Amino acid sequence: MHPHDQTIFALSSGRLPSAIAIVRLSGSHAGSALRLLAGRLPVPRTATRALLRDGSGEAIDDAVVLWFPGPASATGEDVAELHVHGSRAVIAAVFSLLSTMPQMRPAEPGEFTRRAFENSKIDLTEAEGLDDLIHADTDRQRRQALQQLKGLLGDKARSWREQIIEAAALIEAGIDFADEGDVPAELMAPALSRIERLLAEIETVLTAQGRAERLRDGLTVVIAGPPNAGKSTLMNQLARREVAIVSPHAGTTRDVIEVQLDLQGYPVTVIDTAGIRETDDPVEQEGVRRARDRAAQADLVLWLSEDDQAEAERGTGVPVWLVRNKIDLPAPQARAAASVQSADRVFAISARTGAGLSELLEALIGFAGDFFGSTESGLITRERQRTLLEETAAALRQSIAAVDLGEELAAEELRIAALALGRLLGRVDIEDVLDVIFREFCIGK
Ligand code: GDP
């Protein structure tokens, strides 16, 4: 049996217990399940109050139900929603009844979205936007995800792909026309200028937006420096400030290894290398392992020191800011000023009193702004998308270069470019890529 003959169900709302919980069903048996539970099928797309009953007629819950007959539904299939009271017992009762129904099973992570994609309700970039929107922590992440969800990149890619296919058709028509050898210039010239225009447009998108695709992961800033420089004190100071969203991965209750900051919408993760140390506690080990992995990919190093020595490794290409700490204490003996020059910028703070911290945070916001570029105009939100757009641009360049060598070669490169855009949209694709993308989703989405 094809898996899509099965109707899926899942809890689509958050953790139980909650005031209200939403159970969603999708598939050809959603209607009969709803009829069994609610006693009848409500008017489509209208919130309807219903007493849900189990198989023996016993009441489960007083609920609100919704009925979206396909194809005008989120997944394109028949969809039902049960808005019940969010207790574990209610959900358990609903699920146990649903599980007894034939061809009904719990949904896999992302399966609703996958069905929407497979029924052409959304393209792959929109599915990615949906996933990003669900996981957005900061305002900028939310705006970027919403643009993607609205199909900004998808629409562009579709139009580029059509134009490339048209240009290829023009060239191929020319090949058929030409008895032998050259395609007439009247046919090649318009195709060529169209390809050049497209290439310029794609290149602008690739260069204009900085590293907007990194907005999902955020910027990684590492605090390094000699022992006792005040790294942990600075971390705890940051974690206490209102800008901190969460402080997960804290290895111990004593120290914070990692804080995530929302700096004017830019997600910034700060990692304290002082927290990176040998430990026997398995929970702490996991925190340390993660912190170490992320520190290795730092975008910026804050070298904390009591004097002007920045001993951080240079030459790795990662910018280093020298942060002189403990300015509330009398200044230590001035050291060789030459070492200051090895830092990209110099700050003076007191991690204990908080002096100078606002200036440091302001500078971090500026750095984040430059790093991510203008995310408002950013179309690319994932490495996958960037790679495929780069492949498209490369194939277009090849195609232009190949024109003199032979029209067939140029047309072949155009086919490669169109294929890359097809992959971007998920129209041409291999199951494993789809599996990877949809596995990242939550269950019930
Ligand atoms: P780490 O080894 O770099 O993590 O350093 P700690 O954060 O553990 O700090 C070492 C010592 O310096 C502690 O006793 C802190 O209280 C103290 N300390 C940290 N920052 C300051 C500061 O700005 N002023 C003063 N006076 N003491 C500080």
PDB file of C-alpha atoms in Angstrom, residues 112-310:
ATOM      1  CA  PHE A 112       2.064  17.049   7.075  1.00  0.00           C
ATOM      2  CA  THR A 113       4.421  19.528   5.416  1.00  0.00           C
ATOM      3  CA  ARG A 114       5.836  16.808   3.216  1.00  0.00           C
ATOM      4  CA  ARG A 115       2.372  15.945   1.974  1.00  0.00           C
ATOM      5  CA  ALA A 116       1.722  19.658   1.309  1.00  0.00           C
ATOM      6  CA  PHE A 117       4.935  19.694  -0.707  1.00  0.00           C
ATOM      7  CA  GLU A 118       4.121  16.488  -2.581  1.00  0.00           C
ATOM      8  CA  ASN A 119       0.675  17.799  -3.420  1.00  0.00           C
ATOM      9  CA  SER A 120       2.305  20.994  -4.793  1.00  0.00           C
ATOM     10  CA  LYS A 121       0.766  23.184  -2.115  1.00  0.00           C
ATOM     11  CA  ILE A 122       4.225  24.581  -1.375  1.00  0.00           C
ATOM     12  CA  ASP A 123       7.679  24.302  -2.938  1.00  0.00           C
ATOM     13  CA  LEU A 124      10.775  23.206  -1.081  1.00  0.00           C
ATOM     14  CA  THR A 125      11.956  26.743  -0.274  1.00  0.00           C
ATOM     15  CA  GLU A 126       8.565  27.475   1.255  1.00  0.00           C
ATOM     16  CA  ALA A 127       8.781  24.284   3.324  1.00  0.00           C
ATOM     17  CA  GLU A 128      12.180  25.448   4.550  1.00  0.00           C
ATOM     18  CA  GLY A 129      10.703  28.860   5.377  1.00  0.00           C
ATOM     19  CA  LEU A 130       7.960  27.163   7.377  1.00  0.00           C
ATOM     20  CA  ASP A 131      10.476  25.176   9.389  1.00  0.00           C
ATOM     21  CA  ASP A 132      12.544  28.311  10.014  1.00  0.00           C
ATOM     22  CA  LEU A 133       9.498  30.275  11.114  1.00  0.00           C
ATOM     23  CA  ILE A 134       8.625  27.618  13.688  1.00  0.00           C
ATOM     24  CA  HIS A 135      12.167  27.739  15.030  1.00  0.00           C
ATOM     25  CA  ALA A 136      12.671  31.517  14.844  1.00  0.00           C
ATOM     26  CA  ASP A 137      13.924  32.996  18.129  1.00  0.00           C
ATOM     27  CA  THR A 138      14.535  36.581  17.115  1.00  0.00           C
ATOM     28  CA  ASP A 139      12.618  39.133  15.134  1.00  0.00           C
ATOM     29  CA  ARG A 140      15.020  39.143  12.217  1.00  0.00           C
ATOM     30  CA  GLN A 141      14.877  35.367  11.972  1.00  0.00           C
ATOM     31  CA  ARG A 142      11.098  35.569  11.973  1.00  0.00           C
ATOM     32  CA  ARG A 143      10.990  38.175   9.190  1.00  0.00           C
ATOM     33  CA  GLN A 144      13.449  36.253   7.042  1.00  0.00           C
ATOM     34  CA  ALA A 145      11.518  32.998   7.495  1.00  0.00           C
ATOM     35  CA  LEU A 146       8.228  34.667   6.653  1.00  0.00           C
ATOM     36  CA  GLN A 147       9.633  36.082   3.404  1.00  0.00           C
ATOM     37  CA  GLN A 148      10.761  32.600   2.483  1.00  0.00           C
ATOM     38  CA  LEU A 149       7.406  31.122   3.443  1.00  0.00           C
ATOM     39  CA  LYS A 150       5.685  33.660   1.211  1.00  0.00           C
ATOM     40  CA  GLY A 151       7.665  32.199  -1.647  1.00  0.00           C
ATOM     41  CA  LEU A 152      10.034  35.071  -2.395  1.00  0.00           C
ATOM     42  CA  LEU A 153      12.945  32.871  -3.421  1.00  0.00           C
ATOM     43  CA  GLY A 154      10.662  30.199  -4.871  1.00  0.00           C
ATOM     44  CA  ASP A 155       8.928  32.668  -7.194  1.00  0.00           C
ATOM     45  CA  LYS A 156      12.255  34.050  -8.393  1.00  0.00           C
ATOM     46  CA  ALA A 157      13.673  30.593  -8.977  1.00  0.00           C
ATOM     47  CA  ARG A 158      10.583  29.492 -10.905  1.00  0.00           C
ATOM     48  CA  SER A 159      10.800  32.515 -13.193  1.00  0.00           C
ATOM     49  CA  TRP A 160      14.553  32.047 -13.749  1.00  0.00           C
ATOM     50  CA  ARG A 161      14.016  28.393 -14.524  1.00  0.00           C
ATOM     51  CA  GLU A 162      11.329  29.173 -17.103  1.00  0.00           C
ATOM     52  CA  GLN A 163      13.538  31.756 -18.785  1.00  0.00           C
ATOM     53  CA  ILE A 164      16.462  29.344 -18.908  1.00  0.00           C
ATOM     54  CA  ILE A 165      14.290  26.655 -20.425  1.00  0.00           C
ATOM     55  CA  GLU A 166      13.035  29.173 -23.007  1.00  0.00           C
ATOM     56  CA  ALA A 167      16.583  30.221 -23.874  1.00  0.00           C
ATOM     57  CA  ALA A 168      17.549  26.567 -24.238  1.00  0.00           C
ATOM     58  CA  ALA A 169      14.526  26.032 -26.487  1.00  0.00           C
ATOM     59  CA  LEU A 170      15.577  28.977 -28.652  1.00  0.00           C
ATOM     60  CA  ILE A 171      19.039  27.518 -29.068  1.00  0.00           C
ATOM     61  CA  GLU A 172      17.730  24.036 -29.721  1.00  0.00           C
ATOM     62  CA  ALA A 173      15.331  25.374 -32.327  1.00  0.00           C
ATOM     63  CA  GLY A 174      18.332  27.010 -33.968  1.00  0.00           C
ATOM     64  CA  ILE A 175      20.199  23.716 -33.973  1.00  0.00           C
ATOM     65  CA  ASP A 176      17.284  22.060 -35.763  1.00  0.00           C
ATOM     66  CA  PHE A 177      17.121  24.884 -38.284  1.00  0.00           C
ATOM     67  CA  ALA A 178      20.772  24.964 -39.156  1.00  0.00           C
ATOM     68  CA  ASP A 179      21.406  22.388 -41.885  1.00  0.00           C
ATOM     69  CA  GLU A 180      24.879  21.821 -40.701  1.00  0.00           C
ATOM     70  CA  GLY A 181      27.116  23.796 -38.437  1.00  0.00           C
ATOM     71  CA  ASP A 182      26.218  27.219 -37.164  1.00  0.00           C
ATOM     72  CA  VAL A 183      22.983  28.404 -35.713  1.00  0.00           C
ATOM     73  CA  PRO A 184      22.048  31.726 -37.282  1.00  0.00           C
ATOM     74  CA  ALA A 185      23.152  34.728 -35.221  1.00  0.00           C
ATOM     75  CA  GLU A 186      19.583  36.128 -35.219  1.00  0.00           C
ATOM     76  CA  LEU A 187      18.586  33.139 -33.099  1.00  0.00           C
ATOM     77  CA  MET A 188      21.615  33.017 -30.842  1.00  0.00           C
ATOM     78  CA  ALA A 189      21.798  36.717 -29.961  1.00  0.00           C
ATOM     79  CA  PRO A 190      18.473  36.990 -28.102  1.00  0.00           C
ATOM     80  CA  ALA A 191      19.091  33.734 -26.238  1.00  0.00           C
ATOM     81  CA  LEU A 192      22.549  34.897 -25.244  1.00  0.00           C
ATOM     82  CA  SER A 193      21.432  38.286 -23.994  1.00  0.00           C
ATOM     83  CA  ARG A 194      18.699  36.640 -21.980  1.00  0.00           C
ATOM     84  CA  ILE A 195      21.213  34.319 -20.328  1.00  0.00           C
ATOM     85  CA  GLU A 196      23.521  37.220 -19.562  1.00  0.00           C
ATOM     86  CA  ARG A 197      20.710  39.175 -17.937  1.00  0.00           C
ATOM     87  CA  LEU A 198      19.721  36.190 -15.825  1.00  0.00           C
ATOM     88  CA  LEU A 199      23.276  35.545 -14.757  1.00  0.00           C
ATOM     89  CA  ALA A 200      23.654  39.157 -13.611  1.00  0.00           C
ATOM     90  CA  GLU A 201      20.439  38.885 -11.620  1.00  0.00           C
ATOM     91  CA  ILE A 202      21.474  35.670  -9.868  1.00  0.00           C
ATOM     92  CA  GLU A 203      24.936  37.040  -9.153  1.00  0.00           C
ATOM     93  CA  THR A 204      23.377  40.097  -7.520  1.00  0.00           C
ATOM     94  CA  VAL A 205      21.321  37.879  -5.253  1.00  0.00           C
ATOM     95  CA  LEU A 206      24.413  35.856  -4.364  1.00  0.00           C
ATOM     96  CA  THR A 207      26.568  38.848  -3.474  1.00  0.00           C
ATOM     97  CA  ALA A 208      24.088  41.455  -2.250  1.00  0.00           C
ATOM     98  CA  GLN A 209      22.968  39.785   0.905  1.00  0.00           C
ATOM     99  CA  GLY A 210      26.067  39.080   2.941  1.00  0.00           C
ATOM    100  CA  ARG A 211      25.680  35.883   4.918  1.00  0.00           C
ATOM    101  CA  ALA A 212      21.943  36.017   5.414  1.00  0.00           C
ATOM    102  CA  GLU A 213      21.757  32.223   5.369  1.00  0.00           C
ATOM    103  CA  ARG A 214      23.727  32.241   8.597  1.00  0.00           C
ATOM    104  CA  LEU A 215      20.903  34.071  10.341  1.00  0.00           C
ATOM    105  CA  ARG A 216      19.337  30.705  11.141  1.00  0.00           C
ATOM    106  CA  ASP A 217      22.359  29.535  13.129  1.00  0.00           C
ATOM    107  CA  GLY A 218      23.408  32.928  14.415  1.00  0.00           C
ATOM    108  CA  LEU A 219      26.818  34.412  14.987  1.00  0.00           C
ATOM    109  CA  THR A 220      29.296  32.580  17.214  1.00  0.00           C
ATOM    110  CA  VAL A 221      31.478  34.685  19.493  1.00  0.00           C
ATOM    111  CA  VAL A 222      34.108  33.030  21.660  1.00  0.00           C
ATOM    112  CA  ILE A 223      35.511  34.481  24.866  1.00  0.00           C
ATOM    113  CA  ALA A 224      39.118  33.433  25.293  1.00  0.00           C
ATOM    114  CA  GLY A 225      42.019  34.636  27.385  1.00  0.00           C
ATOM    115  CA  PRO A 226      44.353  33.659  30.231  1.00  0.00           C
ATOM    116  CA  PRO A 227      43.004  32.080  33.443  1.00  0.00           C
ATOM    117  CA  ASN A 228      41.434  34.543  35.868  1.00  0.00           C
ATOM    118  CA  ALA A 229      41.000  37.206  33.215  1.00  0.00           C
ATOM    119  CA  GLY A 230      37.303  37.290  34.091  1.00  0.00           C
ATOM    120  CA  LYS A 231      35.787  35.200  31.285  1.00  0.00           C
ATOM    121  CA  SER A 232      33.258  33.412  33.486  1.00  0.00           C
ATOM    122  CA  THR A 233      32.351  36.659  35.215  1.00  0.00           C
ATOM    123  CA  LEU A 234      31.641  38.256  31.852  1.00  0.00           C
ATOM    124  CA  MET A 235      29.551  35.250  30.790  1.00  0.00           C
ATOM    125  CA  ASN A 236      27.460  35.385  33.933  1.00  0.00           C
ATOM    126  CA  GLN A 237      27.051  39.108  33.450  1.00  0.00           C
ATOM    127  CA  LEU A 238      25.784  38.516  29.885  1.00  0.00           C
ATOM    128  CA  ALA A 239      23.483  35.696  30.975  1.00  0.00           C
ATOM    129  CA  ARG A 240      21.899  37.943  33.585  1.00  0.00           C
ATOM    130  CA  ARG A 241      21.137  40.719  31.157  1.00  0.00           C
ATOM    131  CA  GLU A 242      17.738  40.986  29.603  1.00  0.00           C
ATOM    132  CA  VAL A 243      19.071  40.478  26.115  1.00  0.00           C
ATOM    133  CA  ALA A 244      19.814  36.840  26.861  1.00  0.00           C
ATOM    134  CA  ILE A 245      17.172  34.579  25.357  1.00  0.00           C
ATOM    135  CA  VAL A 246      18.213  31.327  26.914  1.00  0.00           C
ATOM    136  CA  SER A 247      21.215  29.763  28.480  1.00  0.00           C
ATOM    137  CA  PRO A 248      20.995  26.124  27.514  1.00  0.00           C
ATOM    138  CA  HIS A 249      24.044  23.848  27.500  1.00  0.00           C
ATOM    139  CA  ALA A 250      25.170  25.081  30.900  1.00  0.00           C
ATOM    140  CA  GLY A 251      27.557  22.337  31.903  1.00  0.00           C
ATOM    141  CA  THR A 252      27.224  22.922  35.589  1.00  0.00           C
ATOM    142  CA  THR A 253      25.084  25.141  37.729  1.00  0.00           C
ATOM    143  CA  ARG A 254      28.223  27.070  38.641  1.00  0.00           C
ATOM    144  CA  ASP A 255      29.202  28.220  35.211  1.00  0.00           C
ATOM    145  CA  VAL A 256      27.508  29.101  32.003  1.00  0.00           C
ATOM    146  CA  ILE A 257      29.368  27.797  28.973  1.00  0.00           C
ATOM    147  CA  GLU A 258      27.119  29.266  26.370  1.00  0.00           C
ATOM    148  CA  VAL A 259      24.580  32.090  26.246  1.00  0.00           C
ATOM    149  CA  GLN A 260      22.364  33.011  23.366  1.00  0.00           C
ATOM    150  CA  LEU A 261      21.766  36.701  22.925  1.00  0.00           C
ATOM    151  CA  ASP A 262      19.155  38.509  20.919  1.00  0.00           C
ATOM    152  CA  LEU A 263      21.065  41.606  19.851  1.00  0.00           C
ATOM    153  CA  GLN A 264      18.483  43.734  18.071  1.00  0.00           C
ATOM    154  CA  GLY A 265      17.149  40.695  16.315  1.00  0.00           C
ATOM    155  CA  TYR A 266      20.534  39.199  15.516  1.00  0.00           C
ATOM    156  CA  PRO A 267      20.984  35.826  17.192  1.00  0.00           C
ATOM    157  CA  VAL A 268      24.427  35.696  18.792  1.00  0.00           C
ATOM    158  CA  THR A 269      25.840  32.738  20.707  1.00  0.00           C
ATOM    159  CA  VAL A 270      28.646  33.544  23.128  1.00  0.00           C
ATOM    160  CA  ILE A 271      30.847  30.682  24.285  1.00  0.00           C
ATOM    161  CA  ASP A 272      33.160  30.803  27.297  1.00  0.00           C
ATOM    162  CA  THR A 273      36.319  28.798  26.712  1.00  0.00           C
ATOM    163  CA  ALA A 274      36.890  28.727  30.489  1.00  0.00           C
ATOM    164  CA  GLY A 275      33.921  26.369  30.638  1.00  0.00           C
ATOM    165  CA  ILE A 276      35.635  24.076  28.159  1.00  0.00           C
ATOM    166  CA  ARG A 277      37.537  21.686  30.385  1.00  0.00           C
ATOM    167  CA  GLU A 278      37.977  18.054  31.295  1.00  0.00           C
ATOM    168  CA  THR A 279      35.164  16.624  33.347  1.00  0.00           C
ATOM    169  CA  ASP A 280      33.809  13.247  34.420  1.00  0.00           C
ATOM    170  CA  ASP A 281      30.180  14.265  34.526  1.00  0.00           C
ATOM    171  CA  PRO A 282      28.565  12.891  31.353  1.00  0.00           C
ATOM    172  CA  VAL A 283      26.006  15.715  31.140  1.00  0.00           C
ATOM    173  CA  GLU A 284      28.739  18.296  31.483  1.00  0.00           C
ATOM    174  CA  GLN A 285      30.895  16.386  28.992  1.00  0.00           C
ATOM    175  CA  GLU A 286      28.165  16.743  26.400  1.00  0.00           C
ATOM    176  CA  GLY A 287      27.932  20.503  27.055  1.00  0.00           C
ATOM    177  CA  VAL A 288      31.696  20.824  26.806  1.00  0.00           C
ATOM    178  CA  ARG A 289      31.812  18.794  23.601  1.00  0.00           C
ATOM    179  CA  ARG A 290      29.196  21.011  21.973  1.00  0.00           C
ATOM    180  CA  ALA A 291      30.848  24.198  23.167  1.00  0.00           C
ATOM    181  CA  ARG A 292      34.193  23.007  21.803  1.00  0.00           C
ATOM    182  CA  ASP A 293      32.668  22.171  18.405  1.00  0.00           C
ATOM    183  CA  ARG A 294      31.050  25.549  18.178  1.00  0.00           C
ATOM    184  CA  ALA A 295      34.069  27.464  19.468  1.00  0.00           C
ATOM    185  CA  ALA A 296      36.076  25.936  16.628  1.00  0.00           C
ATOM    186  CA  GLN A 297      33.772  27.741  14.226  1.00  0.00           C
ATOM    187  CA  ALA A 298      33.948  31.139  15.906  1.00  0.00           C
ATOM    188  CA  ASP A 299      33.119  34.186  13.820  1.00  0.00           C
ATOM    189  CA  LEU A 300      34.719  36.511  16.346  1.00  0.00           C
ATOM    190  CA  VAL A 301      37.058  36.085  19.311  1.00  0.00           C
ATOM    191  CA  LEU A 302      36.862  38.335  22.346  1.00  0.00           C
ATOM    192  CA  TRP A 303      40.293  38.088  23.951  1.00  0.00           C
ATOM    193  CA  LEU A 304      39.805  38.976  27.583  1.00  0.00           C
ATOM    194  CA  SER A 305      42.844  40.185  29.435  1.00  0.00           C
ATOM    195  CA  GLU A 306      43.817  42.269  32.418  1.00  0.00           C
ATOM    196  CA  ASP A 307      46.383  44.105  30.342  1.00  0.00           C
ATOM    197  CA  ASP A 308      46.968  44.882  26.705  1.00  0.00           C
ATOM    198  CA  GLN A 309      48.187  41.456  25.728  1.00  0.00           C
ATOM    199  CA  ALA A 310      46.230  39.823  22.966  1.00  0.00           C
TER     200      ALA A 310
END
